[in-house]
């Protein structure tokens, strides 16, 4: 909303500069986006001049040499405009003036004749649209030499406002002026709708036009007036200047009047050429599905049956509240005008405007819901202007099709509540004063005020708390609001156990050398195909957005892997030698559940369950070398075992032991992937990325894992540890080598040994793997370090030997033997 | 006999003192104190001596033996020390060679760090951290936050709606198989973290002091300051007498903790359907100190010469919101409090001088490694 300062000051003119004025508005009313400018940077050296004589230029057909009285004697000015004539009062720029485009005017010779200034066109001044000739003032009695800024806004600051959607009243300059009045206390001019035009036309409005509203719930009020003897022409300069300042292009006096009144009051209007409406009969109805209309901008629009149309007998004539149609457009030949000022249902206007992708100054206001009472105000202002500026005659009477007009709200303000809610005392007298300035009717004093809400705030101020906001903001938060703290929260602030352990896990990943990333959670619907997940899997059926911005970001991710691959690929392409990435975040599944509690398991508070299943995951992906080679150590490749070591270290940070069993995932290399078990529960995968997937992302061999965090946190003893005495009896260590078939997994050997070892066998750790002649083809030897210990005694040789025999037996059972 | 002992002692003591290697010393030990050594033989043969000689010879022999043992031991220690020194000198290494490659240091995306920092500030003020779903019901995202169906503010938020056919079958379909009309049962990607205001008030009676960090979605195309996916931290404090002044005090504390000790906040009127009054909160610029000018007198580009930077929206919780949780102790006439919502990306951009929001999601390791 562009508010030209000069226009605003005609209604309310506090003793403040434009910057201070804008500050007051920003701190008390609505956001100020910026202060901009129309016209010249400065009004200096722009004056009123009178043309005393005009002669042809001796050397140029199209130029005239004029003698102009510009206040300080007579000047010679060369002018190229065809309309220059003796006796005209014109705008003149003297040498030294800076033009709106920034150029500084000097004395210049034009084909040998020196020009001591310049007679200006509207366009050159940015006060109008006419560039064909110089601007000519109608007003008599303007003394030559009068500063031009006293006549028209030569250099006008524009305060650009961003009113919030509840403040439709501030989409009108008078509404902004009312705010300035409330904030500064400076006088507010009488409401511009106070006086109506005199109706001098023939007959009654009903002789000319009729209106049928078929949908009163969508059109709470439709008013129409008729004007005859309309003379279409350009608007006067002052009106053009205001429109241009407010950002609209002048078109013709009738159209300009409708725009001007809208910019003043926030109530849009629409003018019909009455002679293009058969019998003056208008019908307000919803569109038929697929009905079409070419709007004023020349575009053919198609409607669904929610759209409301203003129709004549032949069909649509305009889209209600959004844009008129070409069929009834006011043109140069128009002589009779039907002026529509209506109230529409804001929600309906908003929907239709969204569906059509068509927003207009009118729809922007209507969609915020105007009160029906405002319609008649706009009729009164516009009628006077029609008479004054178009020589029109107003036909007596107003067509007024109105459903019940909502009564104003009568509210109570308990003045003690103001301080209780804001923590800022405001005297009852001031509360009353502020509300009155905002055009509320206020009665009572002291503890309880009674306030009647003005129509222009009807939909915004409906409760006591809304009144408190009004008095609070006018009183001023910046000046008067203290900074205090709530007395107590009644609780200690802290993270939950799962939040604490999640941070621990993220830190552990970082300390293990991973860069912990944050990826977009919306992804491409083809992602599951790229990571080879079959269509029938849940992971291949992501939650989809109905109205995405792009296909690339149209579904919620069901795995962390895809964007980690994207990141890896991006970084490799940008020259990173080492890429080890991890993400801690959610995936989104249409269904599913976790045996665990809490937000990591996708369980959220609230009476209504969450629509989707959103478990928290940890994912990691490493490409190339996980650790670089040094001058004496070799590099550690990002392969299954190095990633498994990382995952084990991560789990160990949380005090958890994980188990990995053979498994498969379509995006992992067969035979090099496993399921990660936490306390026996499947928590996710670990493995080397399938070469085809790596090729798709153009990365070298990679490995990674992705696990649910909830089981890890549930298995962690962190925060629930209890003290245990350290065992002081000596341990007995023995190393054994178990020779088995290749196919027997290490975990199988280990668990056989541990089971057989019983409670005396505290641990059995793998420390070597051997394949070769000594064990024979198709067999391997796995070396384990056994630790025997009892909590209450020193073990005897016989006790240990007995366990050893049991272990040998167990190994034989799985087809192995102990190598001596 | 005692004379002989004295001779042996003298000779051996001299030899021990002159020994220059531990091997030589060991040879001397065997020669003078070994089983076949003369002194050993003398002591062994004492019983065969005449009675009167046994005492003096035994005494002298044992004394000599002890003395030689002592000398051997101390000379041995001397030689050990010198030999070790020589050996260690030979073992010297080049300490300027690099260490074995350690695990390279990883980094946390600055959004994670900023989120944690914000959480910790409010934890210090007595708040708990809660989290809610991102795929959310219209009811929590809009309806219960005083955005009735058709409300303009719903549309302003540029909501992503979820295609019901991609949700659990029971969610968007009536029992007779017909799809539900638009309304609270619609499923959206939450446009803010505010839905957790209602969810948490349903779960916990007043007083409540929580912050809610999390991911949000709006159909804003990517540019330097917008992303369809971004992060917010919501704050909610409701009790019996919490005021707008308390909101200001709380946000002042926050601004100082995150942007420096001299910061202050400023409230301007704004509009949000779920707060009344609503305010926009500015923090005094931490680069120019609020003057709008840099030390060389030029205009501060960070605050655009204004001296203030917009950081968040806030307000007093609208009574209509309490209306949706009145059954859990939130009667609109009895409770009051404030809510606020800030963008984590915006705070991180200001704090770390990141010029473009998209950088956070690019995950370029050359950027990340700046944030160990």
Short mmCIF file of C-alpha atoms in Angstrom, two decimals, chain A residues 23 25-32 164-166 347 350-351 354 367-368 414 417 419-424 460 463-470 473 477-478 481-496 499 502-504 506-507 509-522 541-549 553 556-557 567 570-571 574 576 578-581 583 585-586 588 590-591 599-600 603-614 616 626-633 646, chain B residues 97-109 111-112 115-117 119-120 122-123 125-137 139-140 146 149-153 155-156 158-168 171 184 187 189-190 196 199-200 202-204 207-210 215 217-222 227-229 231 237 241-250 252-253 266-271 276-280 310 316 318-320 332-333 336 338 360-366 368-369 372:
data_model
loop_
_atom_site.label_atom_id
_atom_site.label_comp_id
_atom_site.label_asym_id
_atom_site.label_seq_id
_atom_site.Cartn_x
_atom_site.Cartn_y
_atom_site.Cartn_z
CA UNK A 23 8.40 5.62 12.40
CA UNK A 25 3.20 4.37 11.97
CA UNK A 26 5.65 1.46 12.18
CA UNK A 27 5.86 1.47 15.96
CA UNK A 28 2.14 1.80 16.62
CA UNK A 29 0.14 0.66 13.62
CA UNK A 30 1.47 -1.22 10.64
CA UNK A 31 4.72 -2.25 9.12
CA UNK A 32 6.53 0.31 6.95
CA UNK A 164 -1.65 -7.09 7.97
CA UNK A 165 -4.63 -9.04 6.72
CA UNK A 166 -6.84 -7.94 9.64
CA UNK A 347 -13.43 -16.17 1.67
CA UNK A 350 -9.95 -15.24 -1.97
CA UNK A 351 -10.70 -18.75 -3.26
CA UNK A 354 -6.43 -18.03 -6.05
CA UNK A 367 -10.73 -10.94 0.35
CA UNK A 368 -10.05 -9.36 3.76
CA UNK A 414 -12.21 -3.65 32.12
CA UNK A 417 -7.39 -6.13 32.54
CA UNK A 419 -2.39 -3.87 32.97
CA UNK A 420 -3.05 -7.47 33.99
CA UNK A 421 -2.49 -8.69 30.43
CA UNK A 422 0.14 -6.28 29.18
CA UNK A 423 2.07 -5.63 32.38
CA UNK A 424 1.88 -1.99 31.30
CA UNK A 460 -11.10 -7.40 13.53
CA UNK A 463 -13.55 -9.03 22.05
CA UNK A 464 -12.13 -7.28 25.08
CA UNK A 465 -8.68 -8.59 24.30
CA UNK A 466 -8.84 -6.87 20.90
CA UNK A 467 -9.56 -3.57 22.64
CA UNK A 468 -6.57 -4.18 24.91
CA UNK A 469 -4.36 -4.56 21.86
CA UNK A 470 -5.71 -1.28 20.46
CA UNK A 473 -0.24 -0.37 20.70
CA UNK A 477 5.24 -0.77 23.50
CA UNK A 478 8.59 0.75 22.60
CA UNK A 481 6.55 -1.59 28.03
CA UNK A 482 8.89 -2.72 30.80
CA UNK A 483 10.98 -5.87 30.61
CA UNK A 484 10.13 -8.31 33.39
CA UNK A 485 10.40 -12.07 33.77
CA UNK A 486 7.64 -14.52 34.66
CA UNK A 487 7.79 -15.18 38.42
CA UNK A 488 8.53 -18.89 38.01
CA UNK A 489 8.05 -21.66 35.55
CA UNK A 490 7.35 -24.09 38.40
CA UNK A 491 9.77 -26.63 36.95
CA UNK A 492 13.41 -27.16 36.19
CA UNK A 493 14.30 -26.74 32.57
CA UNK A 494 16.13 -29.68 31.09
CA UNK A 495 16.35 -32.03 28.17
CA UNK A 496 14.62 -35.35 28.35
CA UNK A 499 17.00 -35.60 23.78
CA UNK A 502 20.39 -37.88 20.77
CA UNK A 503 22.82 -35.00 21.23
CA UNK A 504 25.36 -37.52 22.54
CA UNK A 506 25.27 -36.68 17.12
CA UNK A 507 28.40 -35.58 18.97
CA UNK A 509 29.25 -39.20 15.05
CA UNK A 510 31.05 -35.89 14.75
CA UNK A 511 33.89 -37.11 16.98
CA UNK A 512 34.18 -40.24 14.85
CA UNK A 513 34.92 -37.95 11.94
CA UNK A 514 31.54 -37.53 10.28
CA UNK A 515 30.23 -34.16 9.13
CA UNK A 516 26.71 -34.06 10.51
CA UNK A 517 24.50 -32.57 7.81
CA UNK A 518 20.95 -31.23 7.60
CA UNK A 519 19.18 -32.27 4.42
CA UNK A 520 15.87 -31.25 2.93
CA UNK A 521 13.25 -33.80 3.91
CA UNK A 522 11.29 -33.40 0.68
CA UNK A 541 5.14 -45.29 -1.24
CA UNK A 542 6.06 -41.93 0.19
CA UNK A 543 3.69 -39.29 1.54
CA UNK A 544 3.07 -36.94 -1.37
CA UNK A 545 2.26 -33.23 -1.49
CA UNK A 546 -0.82 -32.35 -3.57
CA UNK A 547 0.53 -28.90 -4.47
CA UNK A 548 4.33 -29.21 -4.71
CA UNK A 549 6.55 -26.42 -6.02
CA UNK A 553 10.67 -31.78 -3.80
CA UNK A 556 8.56 -36.84 2.12
CA UNK A 557 11.69 -38.96 2.38
CA UNK A 567 25.55 -34.71 -0.63
CA UNK A 570 27.98 -32.91 -4.67
CA UNK A 571 31.07 -32.84 -2.49
CA UNK A 574 33.45 -30.13 -5.84
CA UNK A 576 36.39 -33.04 -1.61
CA UNK A 578 37.21 -37.35 1.91
CA UNK A 579 33.47 -37.53 2.35
CA UNK A 580 32.09 -38.95 5.57
CA UNK A 581 28.61 -37.66 6.24
CA UNK A 583 22.46 -37.16 9.38
CA UNK A 585 16.70 -36.74 11.49
CA UNK A 586 13.31 -38.12 10.75
CA UNK A 588 8.20 -40.19 7.15
CA UNK A 590 2.47 -43.60 5.92
CA UNK A 591 2.17 -46.30 8.54
CA UNK A 599 9.35 -38.63 20.11
CA UNK A 600 12.28 -40.63 18.70
CA UNK A 603 5.06 -40.81 19.40
CA UNK A 604 3.88 -37.30 20.08
CA UNK A 605 1.63 -35.78 22.73
CA UNK A 606 -1.85 -34.51 21.92
CA UNK A 607 -5.32 -35.97 21.90
CA UNK A 608 -5.30 -36.69 18.18
CA UNK A 609 -2.63 -39.07 16.91
CA UNK A 610 -0.14 -37.87 14.33
CA UNK A 611 -1.25 -38.71 10.77
CA UNK A 612 2.05 -40.36 9.80
CA UNK A 613 4.81 -42.40 11.39
CA UNK A 614 7.94 -40.27 11.86
CA UNK A 616 14.10 -40.64 14.19
CA UNK A 626 37.55 -43.04 5.83
CA UNK A 627 41.00 -42.24 7.19
CA UNK A 628 43.85 -41.12 4.94
CA UNK A 629 47.21 -42.90 4.71
CA UNK A 630 50.05 -41.50 6.80
CA UNK A 631 53.80 -41.85 6.32
CA UNK A 632 53.82 -45.13 8.16
CA UNK A 633 50.16 -46.31 8.32
CA UNK A 646 32.23 -46.71 13.59
CA UNK B 97 57.33 -35.95 11.42
CA UNK B 98 53.48 -35.87 11.54
CA UNK B 99 51.57 -38.12 13.91
CA UNK B 100 49.77 -41.19 12.72
CA UNK B 101 46.63 -39.95 10.99
CA UNK B 102 44.00 -39.39 13.66
CA UNK B 103 40.30 -39.77 13.00
CA UNK B 104 39.61 -36.56 11.06
CA UNK B 105 37.53 -34.04 13.01
CA UNK B 106 33.88 -33.90 12.00
CA UNK B 107 31.55 -30.94 12.16
CA UNK B 108 27.94 -30.16 13.06
CA UNK B 109 25.83 -28.25 10.55
CA UNK B 111 21.68 -25.22 12.12
CA UNK B 112 22.16 -28.02 14.66
CA UNK B 115 19.12 -24.98 17.54
CA UNK B 116 20.97 -26.42 20.53
CA UNK B 117 22.08 -22.97 21.61
CA UNK B 119 17.25 -24.72 23.39
CA UNK B 120 19.91 -24.29 26.06
CA UNK B 122 15.46 -21.45 27.30
CA UNK B 123 16.35 -24.51 29.37
CA UNK B 125 15.10 -20.01 31.88
CA UNK B 126 13.15 -23.06 33.09
CA UNK B 127 11.66 -24.33 29.83
CA UNK B 128 11.35 -27.92 28.61
CA UNK B 129 11.94 -28.96 25.02
CA UNK B 130 9.06 -30.68 23.21
CA UNK B 131 8.74 -32.00 19.68
CA UNK B 132 5.75 -32.64 17.44
CA UNK B 133 4.87 -34.24 14.12
CA UNK B 134 5.67 -32.55 10.82
CA UNK B 135 2.92 -34.30 8.90
CA UNK B 136 0.15 -32.67 10.87
CA UNK B 137 -3.60 -32.33 11.04
CA UNK B 139 -6.85 -29.11 13.24
CA UNK B 140 -3.58 -28.42 15.06
CA UNK B 146 -7.86 -19.70 15.54
CA UNK B 149 -11.70 -22.75 7.60
CA UNK B 150 -11.56 -20.18 4.80
CA UNK B 151 -9.55 -17.74 6.93
CA UNK B 152 -7.29 -15.56 4.83
CA UNK B 153 -4.30 -16.29 7.04
CA UNK B 155 -3.93 -19.09 2.50
CA UNK B 156 -1.22 -16.57 3.27
CA UNK B 158 1.28 -21.07 1.46
CA UNK B 159 0.53 -24.47 2.83
CA UNK B 160 1.63 -27.78 1.39
CA UNK B 161 -1.34 -30.13 1.51
CA UNK B 162 -0.81 -33.87 1.70
CA UNK B 163 -2.37 -36.04 -0.98
CA UNK B 164 -4.80 -38.13 1.09
CA UNK B 165 -4.32 -41.16 -1.13
CA UNK B 166 -0.76 -41.39 0.15
CA UNK B 167 -1.83 -41.54 3.79
CA UNK B 168 -3.21 -44.31 5.98
CA UNK B 171 -7.38 -40.75 7.66
CA UNK B 184 -9.75 -29.91 10.35
CA UNK B 187 -3.45 -33.28 6.55
CA UNK B 189 2.95 -30.37 6.27
CA UNK B 190 3.04 -28.09 9.27
CA UNK B 196 2.58 -28.06 19.35
CA UNK B 199 -0.86 -30.60 21.46
CA UNK B 200 1.21 -29.80 24.53
CA UNK B 202 -3.78 -30.99 25.72
CA UNK B 203 -1.12 -33.07 27.43
CA UNK B 204 -0.10 -30.78 30.30
CA UNK B 207 1.50 -23.74 34.07
CA UNK B 208 3.42 -24.70 30.96
CA UNK B 209 6.81 -23.43 29.79
CA UNK B 210 8.06 -25.10 26.64
CA UNK B 215 11.23 -28.55 10.73
CA UNK B 217 7.27 -26.35 5.37
CA UNK B 218 5.80 -23.62 3.18
CA UNK B 219 5.43 -23.42 -0.54
CA UNK B 220 7.91 -20.56 -0.79
CA UNK B 221 10.32 -21.07 -3.68
CA UNK B 222 14.03 -21.08 -2.83
CA UNK B 227 13.17 -22.19 1.51
CA UNK B 228 10.18 -24.54 1.29
CA UNK B 229 11.73 -26.33 4.26
CA UNK B 231 13.36 -24.71 11.00
CA UNK B 237 4.59 -19.84 28.50
CA UNK B 241 -0.34 -13.84 35.45
CA UNK B 242 2.18 -13.92 32.60
CA UNK B 243 2.18 -10.59 30.77
CA UNK B 244 3.41 -8.99 27.59
CA UNK B 245 6.09 -7.32 29.73
CA UNK B 246 7.24 -10.82 30.73
CA UNK B 247 7.52 -11.67 27.04
CA UNK B 248 9.74 -8.66 26.55
CA UNK B 249 11.93 -9.56 29.51
CA UNK B 250 12.23 -13.14 28.28
CA UNK B 252 15.64 -9.54 26.06
CA UNK B 253 17.36 -12.37 27.95
CA UNK B 266 11.72 -3.64 20.56
CA UNK B 267 8.09 -4.59 19.92
CA UNK B 268 6.04 -3.40 16.96
CA UNK B 269 2.38 -4.26 16.41
CA UNK B 270 1.70 -7.16 14.07
CA UNK B 271 -1.03 -9.70 13.45
CA UNK B 276 -3.60 -11.07 20.66
CA UNK B 277 -1.94 -8.64 21.01
CA UNK B 278 0.62 -9.70 18.41
CA UNK B 279 4.03 -8.14 17.96
CA UNK B 280 6.99 -8.24 15.66
CA UNK B 310 13.66 -8.22 12.78
CA UNK B 316 -0.11 -13.09 24.00
CA UNK B 318 -5.32 -15.64 21.91
CA UNK B 319 -8.20 -16.62 24.20
CA UNK B 320 -9.75 -18.53 21.30
CA UNK B 332 -9.62 -18.29 28.90
CA UNK B 333 -10.61 -16.09 31.86
CA UNK B 336 -2.80 -16.06 30.19
CA UNK B 338 2.75 -15.66 25.62
CA UNK B 360 22.65 -24.58 5.14
CA UNK B 361 21.15 -27.32 3.00
CA UNK B 362 24.00 -27.61 0.49
CA UNK B 363 26.10 -29.43 3.09
CA UNK B 364 29.33 -28.47 1.38
CA UNK B 365 32.07 -29.99 3.55
CA UNK B 366 34.24 -26.93 2.93
CA UNK B 368 30.77 -27.47 7.35
CA UNK B 369 34.38 -27.79 8.42
CA UNK B 372 33.68 -27.90 14.32
#
